[in-house]
Amino acid sequence: MKKDNNNIRSTVFIALFSATAIALGYALVALPNIELVTATLFVTGMILGWKRGIYVAVITYLVFSLFNPFGFPNPLLLIAQVIGAIIAVVAGDLSNKYDNPIFFFFSGFSVTLIYDVITNITGYLVFVSKQTFIAYLIGGLSFAAVHIVSNILIFIILLYPLRNEIKKLRS
């Protein structure tokens, strides 16, 4: 019976974290590259671990992309987004071993940088042209800067101070 309860609990947590990430994604969709999806996926990794957190990453990006007000992404771009989301989950799981603000700073920076690099490269490869390259280079740098700085602040100001409360929920 205990195993059944654990499976139910895991399923409920996966659904809750997916719904939270999706809702926060839509809530801030009007603010370019300021988002709470990455932070939510990081927290998912902290609480559920990377194995169950991967489900949240995949569900989040499939649902968010399917109903995205800007349209459904190219499948290769969606795969790149899911890979970036999984990296956030894994970093969240690793944060349980490294309890210091430097790790949270580095996580906010590196997870976002990796996500931006792989999605921008994929976007360029999907829509190849000289104009696209220039647009991705110029636009990508400015959007990435905003994205990275905002996520560093979210990770340091919000997640790091709440880490002990968040870890109490770890299953």
XYZ file of N, CA and C in Angstrom:
513
model
N 0.823 -1.198 0.000
C 0.000 0.000 0.000
C 0.866 1.260 0.000
N 2.010 1.212 0.732
C 2.882 2.380 0.797
C 3.413 2.749 -0.587
N 3.764 1.734 -1.393
C 4.258 1.998 -2.749
C 3.181 2.680 -3.585
N 1.930 2.251 -3.448
C 0.826 2.891 -4.168
C 0.692 4.347 -3.755
N 0.818 4.621 -2.463
C 0.736 6.003 -1.979
C 1.879 6.846 -2.526
N 3.073 6.265 -2.600
C 4.217 6.994 -3.154
C 4.009 7.295 -4.634
N 3.450 6.334 -5.379
C 3.172 6.566 -6.801
C 2.129 7.656 -6.981
N 1.095 7.630 -6.157
C 0.057 8.663 -6.224
C 0.659 10.015 -5.870
N 1.455 10.052 -4.806
C 2.097 11.301 -4.378
C 2.995 11.850 -5.486
N 3.782 10.988 -6.097
C 4.665 11.418 -7.189
C 3.866 11.974 -8.355
N 2.807 11.288 -8.726
C 1.966 11.743 -9.839
C 1.346 13.098 -9.538
N 0.873 13.267 -8.308
C 0.269 14.544 -7.912
C 1.314 15.656 -7.946
N 2.506 15.392 -7.418
C 3.567 16.406 -7.443
C 3.964 16.755 -8.877
N 4.064 15.756 -9.739
C 4.404 16.015 -11.144
C 3.345 16.906 -11.779
N 2.078 16.599 -11.524
C 0.980 17.412 -12.070
C 1.006 18.828 -11.501
N 1.232 18.948 -10.191
C 1.254 20.276 -9.554
C 2.406 21.137 -10.069
N 3.585 20.562 -10.150
C 4.729 21.340 -10.627
C 4.582 21.692 -12.104
N 4.050 20.771 -12.895
C 3.814 21.073 -14.313
C 2.821 22.215 -14.451
N 1.715 22.128 -13.721
C 0.689 23.179 -13.789
C 1.239 24.521 -13.318
N 2.041 24.501 -12.262
C 2.630 25.742 -11.748
C 3.569 26.366 -12.781
N 4.443 25.553 -13.354
C 5.386 26.069 -14.359
C 4.645 26.624 -15.571
N 3.631 25.919 -16.024
C 2.855 26.375 -17.185
C 2.142 27.682 -16.864
N 1.482 27.737 -15.708
C 0.752 28.953 -15.320
C 1.693 30.144 -15.184
N 2.852 29.937 -14.567
C 3.813 31.033 -14.428
C 4.386 31.435 -15.787
N 4.521 30.479 -16.687
C 4.970 30.798 -18.044
C 3.991 31.713 -18.754
N 2.709 31.394 -18.643
C 1.687 32.233 -19.276
C 1.542 33.568 -18.560
N 1.720 33.577 -17.251
C 1.539 34.815 -16.479
C 2.522 35.901 -16.907
N 3.725 35.502 -17.279
C 4.755 36.485 -17.631
C 5.089 36.495 -19.124
N 4.239 35.895 -19.939
C 4.539 35.763 -21.367
C 4.719 37.116 -22.060
N 4.109 38.165 -21.537
C 4.221 39.493 -22.161
C 5.556 40.179 -21.863
N 6.306 39.667 -20.899
C 7.606 40.245 -20.546
C 8.709 39.423 -21.217
N 9.330 39.955 -22.249
C 10.338 39.173 -22.977
C 11.486 38.710 -22.079
N 11.658 37.410 -22.028
C 12.766 36.745 -21.337
C 12.822 36.984 -19.834
N 11.742 37.389 -19.247
C 11.623 37.398 -17.787
C 10.581 36.338 -17.483
N 11.016 35.281 -16.814
C 10.134 34.135 -16.640
C 10.435 33.417 -15.334
N 9.468 32.632 -14.897
C 9.622 31.845 -13.679
C 9.572 30.343 -13.951
N 9.525 29.965 -15.215
C 9.487 28.545 -15.559
C 10.792 27.869 -15.142
N 11.912 28.485 -15.448
C 13.210 27.904 -15.098
C 13.331 27.726 -13.590
N 12.939 28.724 -12.829
C 12.993 28.632 -11.367
C 12.078 27.523 -10.859
N 10.907 27.400 -11.452
C 9.975 26.341 -11.045
C 10.557 24.968 -11.347
N 11.196 24.817 -12.486
C 11.816 23.537 -12.826
C 13.005 23.237 -11.915
N 13.744 24.263 -11.541
C 14.846 24.108 -10.590
C 14.307 23.605 -9.251
N 13.229 24.230 -8.770
C 12.598 23.803 -7.510
C 12.066 22.377 -7.644
N 11.540 22.054 -8.803
C 11.075 20.689 -9.057
C 12.209 19.698 -8.841
N 13.373 20.006 -9.377
C 14.535 19.144 -9.178
C 14.932 19.048 -7.717
N 14.822 20.159 -6.998
C 15.147 20.152 -5.568
C 14.230 19.202 -4.801
N 12.962 19.204 -5.151
C 11.971 18.444 -4.385
C 11.780 17.026 -4.917
N 11.611 16.879 -6.203
C 11.311 15.566 -6.776
C 12.542 14.798 -7.231
N 13.669 15.487 -7.367
C 14.849 14.853 -7.933
C 14.779 14.888 -9.451
N 15.886 14.539 -10.087
C 15.940 14.686 -11.541
C 15.098 13.653 -12.278
N 14.971 12.441 -11.731
C 14.241 11.395 -12.457
C 12.768 11.757 -12.642
N 12.113 12.162 -11.578
C 10.702 12.559 -11.693
C 10.583 13.969 -12.264
N 11.599 14.784 -12.036
C 11.583 16.145 -12.557
C 11.594 16.213 -14.074
N 12.189 15.216 -14.707
C 12.200 15.186 -16.173
C 10.774 15.144 -16.721
N 9.906 14.410 -16.058
C 8.504 14.369 -16.499
C 7.899 15.771 -16.475
N 8.204 16.511 -15.423
C 7.678 17.879 -15.302
C 8.219 18.750 -16.436
N 9.503 18.628 -16.722
C 10.111 19.429 -17.796
C 9.442 19.144 -19.138
N 9.256 17.876 -19.447
C 8.655 17.498 -20.735
C 7.200 17.948 -20.806
N 6.423 17.662 -19.771
C 5.005 18.058 -19.754
C 4.875 19.570 -19.861
N 5.688 20.283 -19.088
C 5.615 21.747 -19.085
C 5.811 22.311 -20.485
N 6.875 21.900 -21.154
C 7.149 22.480 -22.467
C 6.206 21.982 -23.555
N 5.738 20.754 -23.456
C 4.755 20.288 -24.442
C 3.457 21.079 -24.329
N 2.945 21.216 -23.116
C 1.678 21.930 -22.927
C 1.852 23.417 -23.207
N 2.908 24.017 -22.647
C 3.127 25.449 -22.854
C 3.276 25.762 -24.341
N 4.018 24.941 -25.054
C 4.242 25.176 -26.480
C 2.998 24.898 -27.314
N 2.250 23.876 -26.951
C 1.044 23.535 -27.701
C 0.022 24.665 -27.656
N -0.052 25.333 -26.508
C -1.030 26.412 -26.336
C -0.368 27.787 -26.251
N 0.816 27.906 -26.811
C 1.556 29.161 -26.758
C 0.852 30.222 -27.605
N 0.639 31.410 -27.028
C -0.031 32.463 -27.795
C 0.761 32.923 -29.021
N 2.043 32.615 -29.072
C 2.872 32.997 -30.219
C 2.961 31.890 -31.264
N 2.301 30.781 -31.012
C 2.286 29.676 -31.958
C 3.177 28.525 -31.521
N 2.950 27.377 -32.120
C 3.697 26.160 -31.798
C 5.089 26.242 -32.411
N 6.132 25.891 -31.644
C 7.490 25.982 -32.196
C 7.787 24.834 -33.157
N 8.822 25.022 -33.925
C 9.355 23.952 -34.744
C 9.716 22.795 -33.807
N 9.490 21.535 -34.215
C 9.795 20.397 -33.337
C 11.243 20.369 -32.831
N 12.198 20.768 -33.664
C 13.597 20.800 -33.202
C 13.794 21.845 -32.112
N 13.123 22.966 -32.245
C 13.204 24.003 -31.220
C 12.549 23.521 -29.928
N 11.450 22.801 -30.042
C 10.791 22.236 -28.862
C 11.719 21.255 -28.145
N 12.418 20.438 -28.900
C 13.379 19.500 -28.301
C 14.478 20.267 -27.572
N 14.974 21.334 -28.176
C 16.003 22.160 -27.526
C 15.466 22.765 -26.229
N 14.220 23.217 -26.243
C 13.612 23.780 -25.030
C 13.503 22.721 -23.937
N 13.098 21.522 -24.306
C 12.970 20.440 -23.323
C 14.337 20.088 -22.744
N 15.361 20.045 -23.576
C 16.718 19.767 -23.078
C 17.135 20.844 -22.079
N 16.893 22.103 -22.411
C 17.198 23.191 -21.477
C 16.426 23.060 -20.180
N 15.171 22.643 -20.269
C 14.343 22.460 -19.075
C 14.880 21.327 -18.205
N 15.316 20.261 -18.829
C 15.880 19.129 -18.082
C 17.152 19.559 -17.355
N 17.953 20.391 -17.976
C 19.167 20.896 -17.321
C 18.804 21.675 -16.059
N 17.732 22.457 -16.102
C 17.285 23.199 -14.915
C 16.874 22.242 -13.801
N 16.190 21.165 -14.156
C 15.768 20.165 -13.172
C 16.987 19.497 -12.534
N 17.945 19.108 -13.350
C 19.156 18.451 -12.838
C 19.920 19.397 -11.909
N 20.031 20.658 -12.283
C 20.706 21.642 -11.422
C 19.973 21.780 -10.093
N 18.650 21.759 -10.126
C 17.876 21.828 -8.887
C 18.156 20.640 -7.988
N 18.242 19.458 -8.579
C 18.563 18.264 -7.800
C 19.967 18.379 -7.202
N 20.913 18.875 -7.987
C 22.287 19.046 -7.494
C 22.373 20.066 -6.364
N 21.463 21.020 -6.341
C 21.509 22.060 -5.303
C 21.334 21.478 -3.908
N 20.793 20.287 -3.819
C 20.656 19.642 -2.512
C 22.016 19.269 -1.930
N 23.020 19.159 -2.778
C 24.373 18.818 -2.325
C 25.236 20.049 -2.076
N 24.890 21.172 -2.708
C 25.708 22.380 -2.631
C 24.873 23.518 -2.070
N 24.904 23.660 -0.770
C 24.038 24.623 -0.084
C 24.770 25.946 0.139
N 24.993 26.681 -0.950
C 25.616 27.993 -0.804
C 25.119 28.916 -1.909
N 25.170 30.221 -1.668
C 24.635 31.161 -2.654
C 25.393 31.157 -3.975
N 26.672 30.790 -3.948
C 27.455 30.753 -5.183
C 26.887 29.703 -6.137
N 26.475 28.555 -5.589
C 25.884 27.522 -6.440
C 24.592 28.028 -7.076
N 23.770 28.733 -6.291
C 22.513 29.259 -6.824
C 22.781 30.340 -7.882
N 23.753 31.199 -7.626
C 24.148 32.207 -8.621
C 24.601 31.516 -9.906
N 25.523 30.570 -9.743
C 26.066 29.856 -10.899
C 24.971 29.092 -11.637
N 24.046 28.498 -10.892
C 22.939 27.764 -11.522
C 22.052 28.699 -12.332
N 21.671 29.820 -11.733
C 20.846 30.786 -12.456
C 21.524 31.243 -13.734
N 22.823 31.489 -13.643
C 23.601 31.928 -14.804
C 23.745 30.815 -15.839
N 24.283 29.672 -15.416
C 24.645 28.628 -16.384
C 23.433 27.942 -17.005
N 22.413 27.660 -16.200
C 21.214 27.016 -16.746
C 20.580 27.907 -17.812
N 20.497 29.195 -17.526
C 19.883 30.130 -18.472
C 20.763 30.315 -19.705
N 22.067 30.439 -19.505
C 22.983 30.583 -20.636
C 22.903 29.365 -21.558
N 22.954 28.183 -20.983
C 22.886 26.960 -21.791
C 21.562 26.899 -22.554
N 20.460 27.203 -21.860
C 19.143 27.209 -22.510
C 19.138 28.185 -23.689
N 19.620 29.395 -23.447
C 19.615 30.408 -24.508
C 20.516 30.014 -25.676
N 21.669 29.456 -25.386
C 22.590 29.048 -26.454
C 21.964 27.940 -27.303
N 21.445 26.894 -26.656
C 20.919 25.782 -27.464
C 19.640 26.166 -28.210
N 18.801 26.997 -27.613
C 17.581 27.392 -28.338
C 17.895 28.387 -29.454
N 18.855 29.276 -29.241
C 19.223 30.215 -30.309
C 19.929 29.510 -31.464
N 20.813 28.586 -31.152
C 21.478 27.828 -32.220
C 20.451 27.002 -32.988
N 19.563 26.347 -32.269
C 18.526 25.549 -32.931
C 17.615 26.433 -33.770
N 17.220 27.574 -33.214
C 16.385 28.503 -33.970
C 17.057 28.950 -35.248
N 18.336 29.222 -35.162
C 19.080 29.621 -36.361
C 19.132 28.470 -37.368
N 19.407 27.252 -36.890
C 19.497 26.105 -37.796
C 18.164 25.803 -38.475
N 17.081 26.064 -37.769
C 15.749 25.809 -38.320
C 15.380 26.861 -39.363
N 15.782 28.087 -39.116
C 15.419 29.195 -40.010
C 16.685 29.812 -40.610
N 17.434 29.022 -41.367
C 18.743 29.438 -41.866
C 18.617 30.483 -42.981
N 19.295 31.608 -42.746
C 19.505 32.638 -43.767
C 20.478 33.653 -43.165
N 21.040 34.492 -43.995
C 21.967 35.507 -43.495
C 21.236 36.473 -42.567
N 20.025 36.862 -42.948
C 19.241 37.781 -42.124
C 18.892 37.134 -40.780
N 18.571 35.846 -40.811
C 18.248 35.140 -39.574
C 19.456 35.102 -38.649
N 20.634 34.841 -39.224
C 21.842 34.788 -38.410
C 22.078 36.121 -37.706
N 21.960 37.200 -38.438
C 22.168 38.531 -37.853
C 21.106 38.818 -36.794
N 19.861 38.484 -37.095
C 18.777 38.708 -36.129
C 18.991 37.879 -34.867
N 19.370 36.613 -35.031
C 19.609 35.760 -33.871
C 20.818 36.230 -33.071
N 21.838 36.703 -33.756
C 23.030 37.186 -33.068
C 22.723 38.443 -32.265
N 22.147 39.440 -32.913
C 21.858 40.712 -32.232
C 20.738 40.544 -31.212
N 19.628 39.991 -31.657
C 18.490 39.796 -30.753
C 18.801 38.805 -29.654
N 19.507 37.745 -30.023
C 19.839 36.712 -29.047
C 20.692 37.228 -27.908
N 21.658 38.079 -28.219
C 22.534 38.613 -27.173
C 21.775 39.501 -26.194
N 20.949 40.391 -26.721
C 20.217 41.293 -25.821
C 19.162 40.541 -25.018
N 18.434 39.638 -25.666
C 17.433 38.857 -24.944
C 18.096 37.938 -23.920
N 19.218 37.336 -24.294
C 19.931 36.456 -23.366
C 20.426 37.232 -22.152
N 20.914 38.437 -22.364
C 21.391 39.246 -21.230
C 20.264 39.500 -20.233
N 19.105 39.892 -20.728
C 17.946 40.119 -19.846
C 17.549 38.818 -19.160
N 17.509 37.741 -19.917
C 17.105 36.441 -19.387
C 18.067 35.967 -18.292
N 19.352 36.068 -18.558
C 20.361 35.609 -17.596
C 20.327 36.447 -16.325
N 20.323 37.759 -16.463
C 20.316 38.635 -15.279
C 19.050 38.418 -14.455
N 17.901 38.332 -15.110
C 16.657 38.149 -14.355
C 16.648 36.803 -13.634
N 17.145 35.751 -14.274
C 17.166 34.455 -13.599
C 18.187 34.406 -12.466
N 19.327 35.050 -12.633
C 20.283 35.122 -11.521
C 19.615 35.786 -10.319
N 18.931 36.884 -10.552
C 18.250 37.586 -9.454
C 17.173 36.713 -8.817
N 16.399 36.013 -9.620
C 15.358 35.121 -9.092
C 15.990 34.014 -8.256
N 17.063 33.432 -8.740
C 17.716 32.334 -8.023
C 18.326 32.815 -6.706
N 18.947 33.996 -6.710
C 19.612 34.503 -5.505
C 18.632 35.135 -4.520
N 17.701 35.939 -5.019
C 16.797 36.686 -4.134
C 15.622 35.839 -3.660
N 15.156 34.930 -4.494
C 13.967 34.154 -4.155
C 14.295 32.718 -3.743
N 14.988 31.993 -4.596
C 15.200 30.569 -4.344
C 16.190 30.284 -3.220
N 17.313 30.972 -3.205
C 18.303 30.671 -2.167
C 17.747 30.907 -0.761
N 17.104 32.034 -0.480
C 16.565 32.220 0.873
C 15.462 31.214 1.241
N 14.751 30.700 0.250
C 13.661 29.755 0.520
C 14.104 28.290 0.476
N 15.379 28.033 0.223
C 15.846 26.673 -0.023
C 15.531 25.702 1.102
N 15.656 26.131 2.364
C 15.391 25.206 3.471
C 13.917 24.830 3.548
N 13.037 25.787 3.280
C 11.601 25.485 3.263
C 11.259 24.589 2.073
N 11.889 24.860 0.949
C 11.654 24.053 -0.251
C 12.109 22.616 -0.011
N 13.258 22.446 0.608
C 13.817 21.106 0.821
C 12.970 20.267 1.772
N 12.187 20.910 2.626
C 11.305 20.154 3.524
C 10.267 19.358 2.743
N 9.975 19.791 1.534
C 8.987 19.107 0.696
C 9.585 17.940 -0.085
N 10.906 17.804 -0.029
C 11.564 16.746 -0.812
C 11.010 15.385 -0.427
N 10.666 14.620 -1.442
C 10.070 13.297 -1.183
C 11.117 12.212 -1.123
